[in-house]
XYZ file of C-alpha atoms in Angstrom:
323
model
C 3.924 -20.905 11.110
C 5.013 -17.859 13.060
C 2.960 -14.651 13.091
C 3.929 -12.008 10.560
C 6.328 -9.379 11.837
C 6.550 -5.623 11.330
C 2.973 -4.945 10.279
C 3.428 -1.194 10.188
C -0.256 -0.255 10.242
C -1.093 -2.620 13.119
C 0.948 -0.749 15.722
C -0.594 1.300 18.526
C 0.059 2.328 22.120
C -3.018 4.490 22.794
C -6.028 3.135 24.687
C -9.108 3.918 22.563
C -11.044 4.399 25.810
C -14.375 3.428 24.265
C -16.353 3.712 27.493
C -15.940 7.512 27.563
C -17.252 8.109 24.051
C -20.897 8.199 25.159
C -20.359 11.248 27.404
C -22.184 14.053 25.556
C -19.770 16.801 26.643
C -16.549 14.830 26.239
C -15.190 16.668 23.189
C -15.948 20.081 24.691
C -14.190 19.078 27.917
C -11.126 17.791 26.097
C -11.006 20.852 23.863
C -10.820 23.051 26.960
C -7.733 21.225 28.243
C -4.383 22.564 27.054
C -2.867 19.117 27.555
C -5.126 17.557 24.903
C -3.327 16.910 21.626
C -5.085 17.473 18.290
C -4.185 15.604 15.112
C -5.136 17.540 12.000
C -6.002 15.445 8.926
C -6.820 16.738 5.473
C -9.532 15.135 3.295
C -6.823 13.359 1.284
C -5.627 11.625 4.463
C -2.427 13.605 4.885
C -1.267 14.935 8.250
C 1.425 17.397 9.351
C 4.717 15.894 10.530
C 8.087 17.131 11.721
C 11.510 15.540 11.755
C 12.103 13.439 14.877
C 15.336 13.617 16.847
C 17.370 10.581 15.910
C 15.636 10.111 12.558
C 12.171 9.441 11.264
C 9.095 11.621 11.591
C 6.663 12.558 14.327
C 3.108 13.830 13.997
C 2.754 17.558 14.562
C 0.190 17.402 17.372
C -1.067 20.745 18.662
C -3.140 22.104 21.538
C -6.859 22.600 20.802
C -6.676 26.396 21.044
C -4.087 26.393 18.243
C -6.795 25.009 15.971
C -10.008 26.752 17.050
C -11.583 28.190 20.217
C -14.103 25.320 20.365
C -14.606 22.008 18.572
C -15.521 22.945 14.983
C -19.157 22.319 14.131
C -18.646 22.058 10.383
C -15.870 19.420 10.414
C -15.723 15.922 11.937
C -13.995 15.748 15.325
C -13.127 12.331 16.787
C -11.829 11.243 20.187
C -8.947 8.840 19.516
C -8.178 7.790 23.117
C -5.664 8.290 25.938
C -2.047 7.442 26.580
C -0.899 5.836 29.831
C 0.056 9.248 31.210
C -3.504 10.485 30.619
C -2.818 12.560 27.505
C -5.970 12.634 25.403
C -5.857 12.682 21.598
C -8.450 14.126 19.247
C -8.527 14.131 15.438
C -10.143 16.823 13.325
C -10.540 17.139 9.590
C -9.174 20.423 8.262
C -9.586 21.996 4.821
C -6.985 21.239 2.188
C -5.872 24.840 1.829
C -6.049 26.145 5.404
C -3.026 24.988 7.354
C -1.860 28.439 8.481
C -3.374 31.473 10.197
C -5.865 32.972 7.776
C -8.748 34.300 9.864
C -11.051 31.536 8.653
C -11.259 29.548 11.867
C -8.087 27.476 11.553
C -5.425 29.667 13.197
C -2.600 27.132 13.144
C 0.671 28.992 12.860
C 3.142 27.864 10.179
C 6.340 26.375 11.451
C 8.130 23.872 9.284
C 5.701 20.987 9.326
C 5.193 18.952 6.153
C 1.931 17.304 5.148
C 2.324 13.645 4.148
C 0.059 10.655 3.606
C -0.052 7.459 5.646
C 1.356 5.227 2.904
C 4.534 7.310 2.823
C 4.710 8.100 6.515
C 4.090 4.733 8.151
C 7.683 3.411 8.046
C 8.975 6.622 9.662
C 6.451 6.882 12.528
C 6.759 5.328 15.967
C 4.086 2.982 17.313
C 2.010 5.702 18.963
C 1.882 7.959 15.941
C 1.222 5.125 13.500
C -1.751 3.962 15.544
C -3.169 7.465 15.910
C -2.972 8.232 12.200
C -4.444 4.889 11.078
C -7.350 5.359 13.492
C -7.936 8.971 12.486
C -7.759 8.380 8.735
C -10.126 5.426 8.963
C -12.897 7.079 10.960
C -12.628 10.444 9.184
C -12.916 8.659 5.823
C -16.150 7.128 7.067
C -17.575 10.495 8.105
C -16.703 11.988 4.734
C -18.597 9.405 2.663
C -21.517 8.695 5.015
C -23.153 12.073 5.728
C -26.689 10.759 5.254
C -28.864 8.035 6.750
C -28.776 4.833 4.635
C -32.394 4.121 5.640
C -34.182 7.356 4.761
C -31.547 9.614 3.201
C -31.821 12.368 5.820
C -28.740 14.160 7.136
C -27.098 12.630 10.187
C -25.420 14.230 13.188
C -22.089 13.149 14.684
C -22.461 11.651 18.170
C -20.460 9.527 20.666
C -17.359 11.715 20.380
C -17.151 11.072 16.652
C -17.837 7.333 16.676
C -21.488 7.251 15.592
C -23.851 9.185 13.351
C -27.503 9.600 14.344
C -30.297 10.204 11.850
C -32.140 13.452 12.514
C -35.409 12.005 11.164
C -35.811 8.355 12.140
C -33.378 8.309 15.093
C -31.328 5.362 13.815
C -27.644 5.110 14.767
C -24.870 4.204 12.346
C -21.314 3.110 13.032
C -17.990 3.153 11.147
C -17.733 0.228 8.801
C -14.792 -2.013 8.043
C -14.646 -4.169 4.917
C -12.807 -7.494 5.438
C -10.452 -8.515 2.655
C -8.280 -11.602 2.349
C -4.714 -11.475 1.052
C -2.712 -14.635 0.508
C 0.691 -15.990 -0.331
C -0.171 -19.022 -2.474
C 2.510 -21.731 -2.362
C 2.615 -24.843 -4.582
C 3.940 -28.352 -3.728
C 7.371 -27.325 -5.088
C 7.438 -24.491 -2.527
C 7.137 -21.763 -5.128
C 5.155 -18.611 -4.374
C 2.516 -17.237 -6.736
C 2.654 -13.480 -7.348
C 0.472 -11.453 -9.696
C 0.581 -8.166 -11.588
C -2.552 -6.021 -11.456
C -3.465 -4.293 -14.702
C -3.490 -0.886 -12.952
C -0.031 -1.183 -11.365
C 3.303 0.125 -12.679
C 5.206 -2.231 -14.933
C 7.030 -4.941 -12.974
C 5.026 -4.588 -9.765
C 4.053 -8.012 -8.367
C 2.204 -8.830 -5.181
C 0.105 -11.416 -3.394
C -3.453 -12.047 -4.535
C -6.235 -10.367 -2.571
C -9.963 -9.743 -2.627
C -12.973 -8.747 -0.552
C -14.953 -11.211 1.537
C -18.529 -11.598 0.308
C -21.583 -11.574 2.628
C -22.053 -14.903 4.395
C -18.643 -16.187 3.272
C -16.025 -17.750 5.603
C -12.531 -16.338 5.252
C -11.044 -19.634 4.048
C -13.694 -19.887 1.339
C -12.941 -16.325 0.261
C -9.260 -17.222 -0.150
C -10.080 -20.229 -2.332
C -12.671 -18.338 -4.407
C -10.456 -15.320 -5.080
C -7.453 -17.414 -6.149
C -9.592 -19.542 -8.446
C -11.345 -16.515 -9.974
C -8.217 -14.461 -10.545
C -5.630 -17.031 -11.675
C -7.468 -20.375 -12.034
C -5.431 -22.121 -9.327
C -7.139 -24.491 -6.879
C -6.279 -24.020 -3.197
C -6.505 -26.619 -0.433
C -5.233 -25.779 3.077
C -5.466 -22.196 4.260
C -3.530 -20.923 7.307
C -4.169 -17.560 8.980
C -1.032 -15.423 9.507
C -2.110 -11.994 10.770
C -4.134 -8.871 10.041
C -3.615 -5.196 9.351
C -5.991 -2.261 8.922
C -5.852 -0.655 5.496
C -7.858 2.582 5.718
C -7.901 3.289 1.974
C -10.716 3.775 2.601
C -11.997 1.111 5.054
C -10.436 -2.331 4.688
C -9.080 -4.849 7.163
C -6.521 -7.062 5.437
C -6.534 -10.648 6.733
C -3.346 -12.439 5.733
C -3.071 -16.151 4.888
C -0.722 -18.725 3.466
C -2.593 -20.955 1.015
C -1.468 -24.337 -0.321
C -2.123 -24.794 -4.048
C -3.202 -28.197 -5.358
C -2.861 -27.178 -9.031
C -0.232 -25.056 -10.766
C -1.672 -24.088 -14.162
C -2.276 -20.328 -14.309
C -5.243 -18.783 -16.152
C -5.400 -15.067 -15.390
C -8.785 -13.367 -15.525
C -7.474 -10.551 -17.787
C -9.679 -8.125 -15.863
C -7.939 -7.421 -12.555
C -4.908 -9.615 -13.156
C -2.744 -9.002 -16.228
C -0.033 -11.558 -15.396
C 0.887 -14.084 -12.717
C 4.026 -16.172 -12.123
C 5.363 -18.884 -9.853
C 8.682 -17.962 -8.250
C 11.245 -20.108 -6.496
C 13.295 -18.286 -3.878
C 16.275 -18.051 -6.198
C 14.115 -16.761 -9.055
C 12.449 -14.119 -6.913
C 15.749 -12.931 -5.418
C 17.244 -12.603 -8.890
C 14.194 -10.768 -10.260
C 14.148 -8.304 -7.352
C 17.910 -7.709 -7.552
C 17.781 -7.023 -11.300
C 14.767 -4.718 -10.990
C 12.597 -6.983 -13.118
C 10.164 -7.356 -10.201
C 9.053 -4.641 -7.806
C 7.538 -5.956 -4.590
C 4.843 -4.209 -2.505
C 5.755 -1.313 -0.180
C 6.731 -1.866 3.474
C 3.283 -0.697 4.598
C 1.590 -3.652 2.917
C 0.915 -6.979 4.619
C 1.596 -8.520 1.185
C 5.309 -7.825 1.539
C 5.387 -9.476 4.973
C 3.687 -12.587 3.595
C 6.257 -12.874 0.812
C 9.179 -12.172 3.157
C 7.938 -14.807 5.600
C 7.784 -17.432 2.865
C 11.265 -16.489 1.674
C 12.835 -16.694 5.151
C 11.341 -20.091 5.991
C 13.807 -21.834 3.697
C 16.458 -19.258 2.834
C 16.961 -18.125 6.432
C 17.766 -14.625 5.233
C 16.066 -11.487 3.985
C 15.162 -10.791 0.381
C 17.950 -8.801 -1.270
C 17.505 -5.147 -2.140
C 14.881 -2.644 -1.049
C 11.351 -3.409 -2.252
C 9.945 -0.888 -4.721
C 6.844 1.230 -4.367
């Protein structure tokens, strides 16, 4: 099987430059350089963008002095890395309601930018901007929900240019976490794909099954367990297809194609409200009629389904997938 294509949240062109993170004065040095670009991110994960010449959107990256005279001490600041031309990128979390000059320490002048979230933006961003925003949203999410030491409960300080937190009491260091999750296109011996409807989704929305990997569990075992738990289908062979970060808030989606050895469906009625086997003709008809809404372009689930469809049909699914 070929690797999945167009994984929108897996794109990047910026070197994360991890070796420089341990320099204690790195952020101050970068903040003093006019050439440094700062990506502002609100707590909800949205960032300012502008229309890009030729279509699409581009992140509204600004010079450090447009944000504050020095790296803010009361908001997370993270070094994202460097481009090939040496341009350094830094992310900073800004308050929800302070995106213009207001005398409160965030003197960013208004100018036509629009604040949008990653789920909406990803298809319109180029590779550099997509990578920067995924990285920034992921690590800033971690800072927001991990302000204290998990060992003793004391407050922690941000170190390593935003990539670690150090406990002020016991000296322990803590790092951004990523939660692995498996997501799978389950295919039966008749070459039908199994798609499910989550109880919390809009009516008609169907997607691939997915679930978190448990401690001490191999990925293949997680695929088989999740499918059996959610829809009662037994899976045999499992083939890895690709991965994509999903910083909502901290997942890494690991995509698979899984071969079913049984076809009877028994939904768990907790997470899964309905599940169906689709032939290619049935899925194309359901998508065309609007009966089925597929996952958004940002999701690896859509790429798994599209890949299965193309293997036999040799063409793309009709229509534009719904959100």
